[in-house]
């Protein structure tokens, strides 16, 4: 068994694991970096890290069409219940054995307001333990925090970190995050979507490879890697 991770551009991601398709932060329409259209997206489960429009994106359309179960914090899941979607409510620090693996919500230092102004609770990242015991940490939108060290203690195979700066960690703090987490592989995301998030991922990769044992995989939108 293996897990396939795909970056669709910006913060939209896909995981294929245990025979399930999982979408994360499904922002395709209006995402200048997206490798697919909302109509091409399909999922059994959708993970939503927080309420911001560049993550919420096409969630409702994709969930309605695919019948996917949306997993998010209690406030957003309650909001989506009211919109007629199938949901699973979790919250930070809590894990649950889903059919695709054990998923825990992690803290994230960020905001979470929903596109229509509704309260979106606190933002989260995700720590997935796959059915074959691979550990995947999706930090999602966050600043650097020292407790990334605790996440790293679990033994992370793949960490996916923002490097875009301005709204999230930039390259310097993302490098410090790699040192705290010590993942086997790291993938940078949440950059170059717009000019405001312009970064050179290859320059960042050279720094990470020089200063840590972690392998950096710089993906183009639409590209995948096997974990
Ligand atoms: Ni955000
Ligand atoms: Mn964002």
XYZ file of C-alpha atoms and ligand atoms in Angstrom:
229
model
C 0.000 0.000 0.000
C 1.216 3.484 -0.702
C -0.127 6.992 -0.329
C -0.095 9.427 -3.220
C 0.149 13.124 -2.391
C -0.780 15.652 -5.090
C -0.381 19.435 -4.992
C -3.037 21.163 -7.113
C -1.558 24.633 -6.585
C -1.718 27.186 -3.730
C -3.019 25.161 -0.754
C -5.231 22.665 -2.588
C -3.999 19.116 -2.078
C -5.056 15.552 -2.727
C -4.278 12.318 -0.920
C -5.026 8.880 -2.297
C -4.655 6.362 0.489
C -6.266 3.099 1.517
C -8.502 3.214 -1.553
C -9.959 6.625 -0.662
C -9.637 9.995 -2.357
C -9.185 12.927 -0.008
C -9.159 16.576 -1.015
C -7.714 19.280 1.222
C -8.669 22.974 0.975
C -10.357 22.658 -2.461
C -9.763 26.130 -3.956
C -9.792 25.791 -7.749
C -12.084 28.476 -9.236
C -10.208 31.782 -9.177
C -6.976 30.075 -8.142
C -4.459 31.235 -10.763
C -2.116 28.365 -9.856
C -4.684 25.554 -9.988
C -3.844 22.547 -12.140
C -7.491 21.377 -12.356
C -10.976 22.875 -12.521
C -13.543 22.416 -9.769
C -15.488 20.156 -12.139
C -12.538 17.735 -12.328
C -12.209 17.449 -8.570
C -13.664 14.437 -6.812
C -13.401 13.132 -3.288
C -14.674 10.684 -0.701
C -13.572 13.046 2.063
C -12.704 16.754 2.065
C -10.526 18.262 4.786
C -10.945 21.993 5.397
C -8.255 23.633 7.510
C -9.969 26.999 8.039
C -12.599 29.304 6.604
C -10.592 31.640 4.359
C -11.722 31.856 0.754
C -8.406 30.620 -0.670
C -9.062 27.307 1.165
C -12.882 27.075 1.333
C -12.949 27.708 -2.422
C -15.152 25.208 -4.268
C -15.845 23.080 -1.209
C -19.633 23.261 -1.365
C -19.862 22.488 -5.090
C -17.400 19.587 -4.933
C -18.960 18.151 -1.756
C -22.497 18.373 -3.182
C -21.505 16.713 -6.452
C -19.290 13.993 -5.006
C -21.215 13.331 -1.789
C -17.964 13.679 0.140
C -17.885 13.923 3.925
C -16.318 17.221 4.992
C -14.015 17.067 8.012
C -13.315 20.357 9.753
C -13.428 22.089 13.101
C -16.741 22.021 14.978
C -17.705 25.592 14.071
C -17.164 25.151 10.319
C -18.718 21.665 10.335
C -21.806 23.078 12.089
C -21.986 25.831 9.460
C -21.779 23.206 6.700
C -24.450 21.057 8.377
C -26.699 24.077 7.936
C -25.820 24.128 4.234
C -26.901 20.498 3.832
C -23.465 18.880 3.541
C -22.275 15.630 5.116
C -19.765 16.445 7.831
C -17.580 15.030 10.549
C -16.857 17.439 13.406
C -13.436 17.400 15.076
C -11.286 19.856 16.947
C -7.675 20.665 17.689
C -5.836 17.903 19.515
C -8.565 15.378 18.768
C -8.103 12.382 16.486
C -10.556 9.932 14.925
C -10.192 6.605 13.118
C -11.674 7.353 9.682
C -11.781 4.607 7.017
C -8.629 6.130 5.435
C -6.607 6.387 8.657
C -6.320 8.218 11.971
C -6.723 11.956 11.495
C -5.838 14.478 14.171
C -6.382 18.219 13.988
C -3.339 20.243 15.005
C -3.036 23.854 16.057
C -2.323 26.557 13.519
C -1.522 30.209 14.184
C -3.832 32.015 11.784
C -7.469 33.223 11.377
C -10.516 31.335 10.131
C -13.414 33.626 9.141
C -15.702 32.125 6.491
C -16.209 33.844 3.111
C -19.681 35.134 4.091
C -18.339 36.566 7.364
C -19.552 33.682 9.554
C -17.384 32.629 12.491
C -15.048 29.822 11.485
C -13.620 28.809 14.866
C -9.892 28.290 15.123
C -7.736 27.295 12.149
C -6.126 23.866 12.102
C -3.546 21.709 10.443
C -3.852 17.953 9.938
C -1.795 14.996 11.097
C -2.764 11.812 9.258
C -1.577 8.358 10.216
C -2.344 6.205 7.187
C -3.561 2.610 7.414
C 0.026 1.465 6.801
C 1.312 3.787 9.557
C 2.802 6.564 7.435
C 2.640 9.977 9.116
C 1.698 12.994 7.036
C 1.600 16.487 8.548
C -0.214 19.219 6.634
C 0.577 22.438 8.507
C -1.873 24.456 6.347
C -1.916 28.226 6.958
C 0.170 28.953 10.037
C 2.996 30.902 11.514
C 5.913 29.131 13.135
C 5.237 27.640 16.581
C 7.581 25.786 18.901
C 5.208 22.875 19.442
C 5.914 21.742 15.902
C 8.632 19.876 17.791
C 5.911 17.749 19.454
C 4.423 16.926 16.062
C 7.896 15.930 14.888
C 8.237 13.535 17.817
C 5.628 11.321 16.123
C 8.110 10.627 13.296
C 6.853 12.462 10.217
C 7.287 10.904 6.767
C 5.913 13.891 4.831
C 5.453 17.472 6.027
C 3.717 20.022 3.819
C 4.562 23.588 4.837
C 3.653 27.070 3.605
C 6.603 29.230 2.513
C 4.788 32.171 0.904
C 5.263 34.676 3.742
C 2.898 37.617 4.351
C -0.073 35.459 5.507
C 1.902 32.417 6.726
C 5.434 31.302 7.449
C 7.971 32.568 4.968
C 11.115 30.721 3.878
C 13.163 31.542 7.007
C 10.538 30.323 9.471
C 9.633 27.359 7.258
C 13.296 26.293 7.448
C 13.096 26.551 11.247
C 9.895 24.482 11.095
C 11.722 21.730 9.199
C 14.363 21.691 11.942
C 11.635 21.299 14.599
C 9.629 18.645 12.725
C 12.525 16.740 11.111
C 10.343 15.084 8.461
C 11.721 12.555 5.994
C 10.311 14.618 3.096
C 9.041 18.206 2.965
C 6.924 19.847 0.254
C 6.578 23.662 0.143
C 3.166 25.160 -0.751
C 1.170 28.422 -0.459
C 3.595 30.432 -2.626
C 3.656 32.014 -6.122
C -0.152 31.953 -6.386
C -0.059 35.731 -6.559
C 2.790 38.271 -6.687
C 2.300 38.883 -2.949
C 3.416 35.291 -2.278
C 6.375 35.278 -4.708
C 9.120 32.910 -3.496
C 11.889 30.798 -5.018
C 11.176 27.241 -3.809
C 14.436 25.927 -5.251
C 16.499 28.449 -3.277
C 14.581 27.366 -0.161
C 15.172 23.716 -1.017
C 18.941 24.312 -1.241
C 18.923 25.861 2.240
C 16.920 22.976 3.712
C 19.163 20.373 2.086
C 22.289 22.187 3.330
C 21.099 22.545 6.932
C 18.928 19.455 7.592
C 18.636 15.748 6.773
C 15.223 16.299 5.165
C 14.626 15.692 1.457
C 12.803 18.571 -0.251
C 10.384 17.753 -3.046
C 9.502 20.879 -5.023
C 6.356 20.044 -6.982
C 4.691 21.943 -9.784
C 0.906 22.249 -9.515
C -0.570 18.945 -10.655
C 2.471 16.886 -9.670
C 2.429 14.058 -7.148
C 4.749 12.056 -4.976
C 4.474 8.661 -3.328
C 4.863 8.503 0.429
Ni -5.810 31.595 5.443
Mn -4.277 30.826 2.723
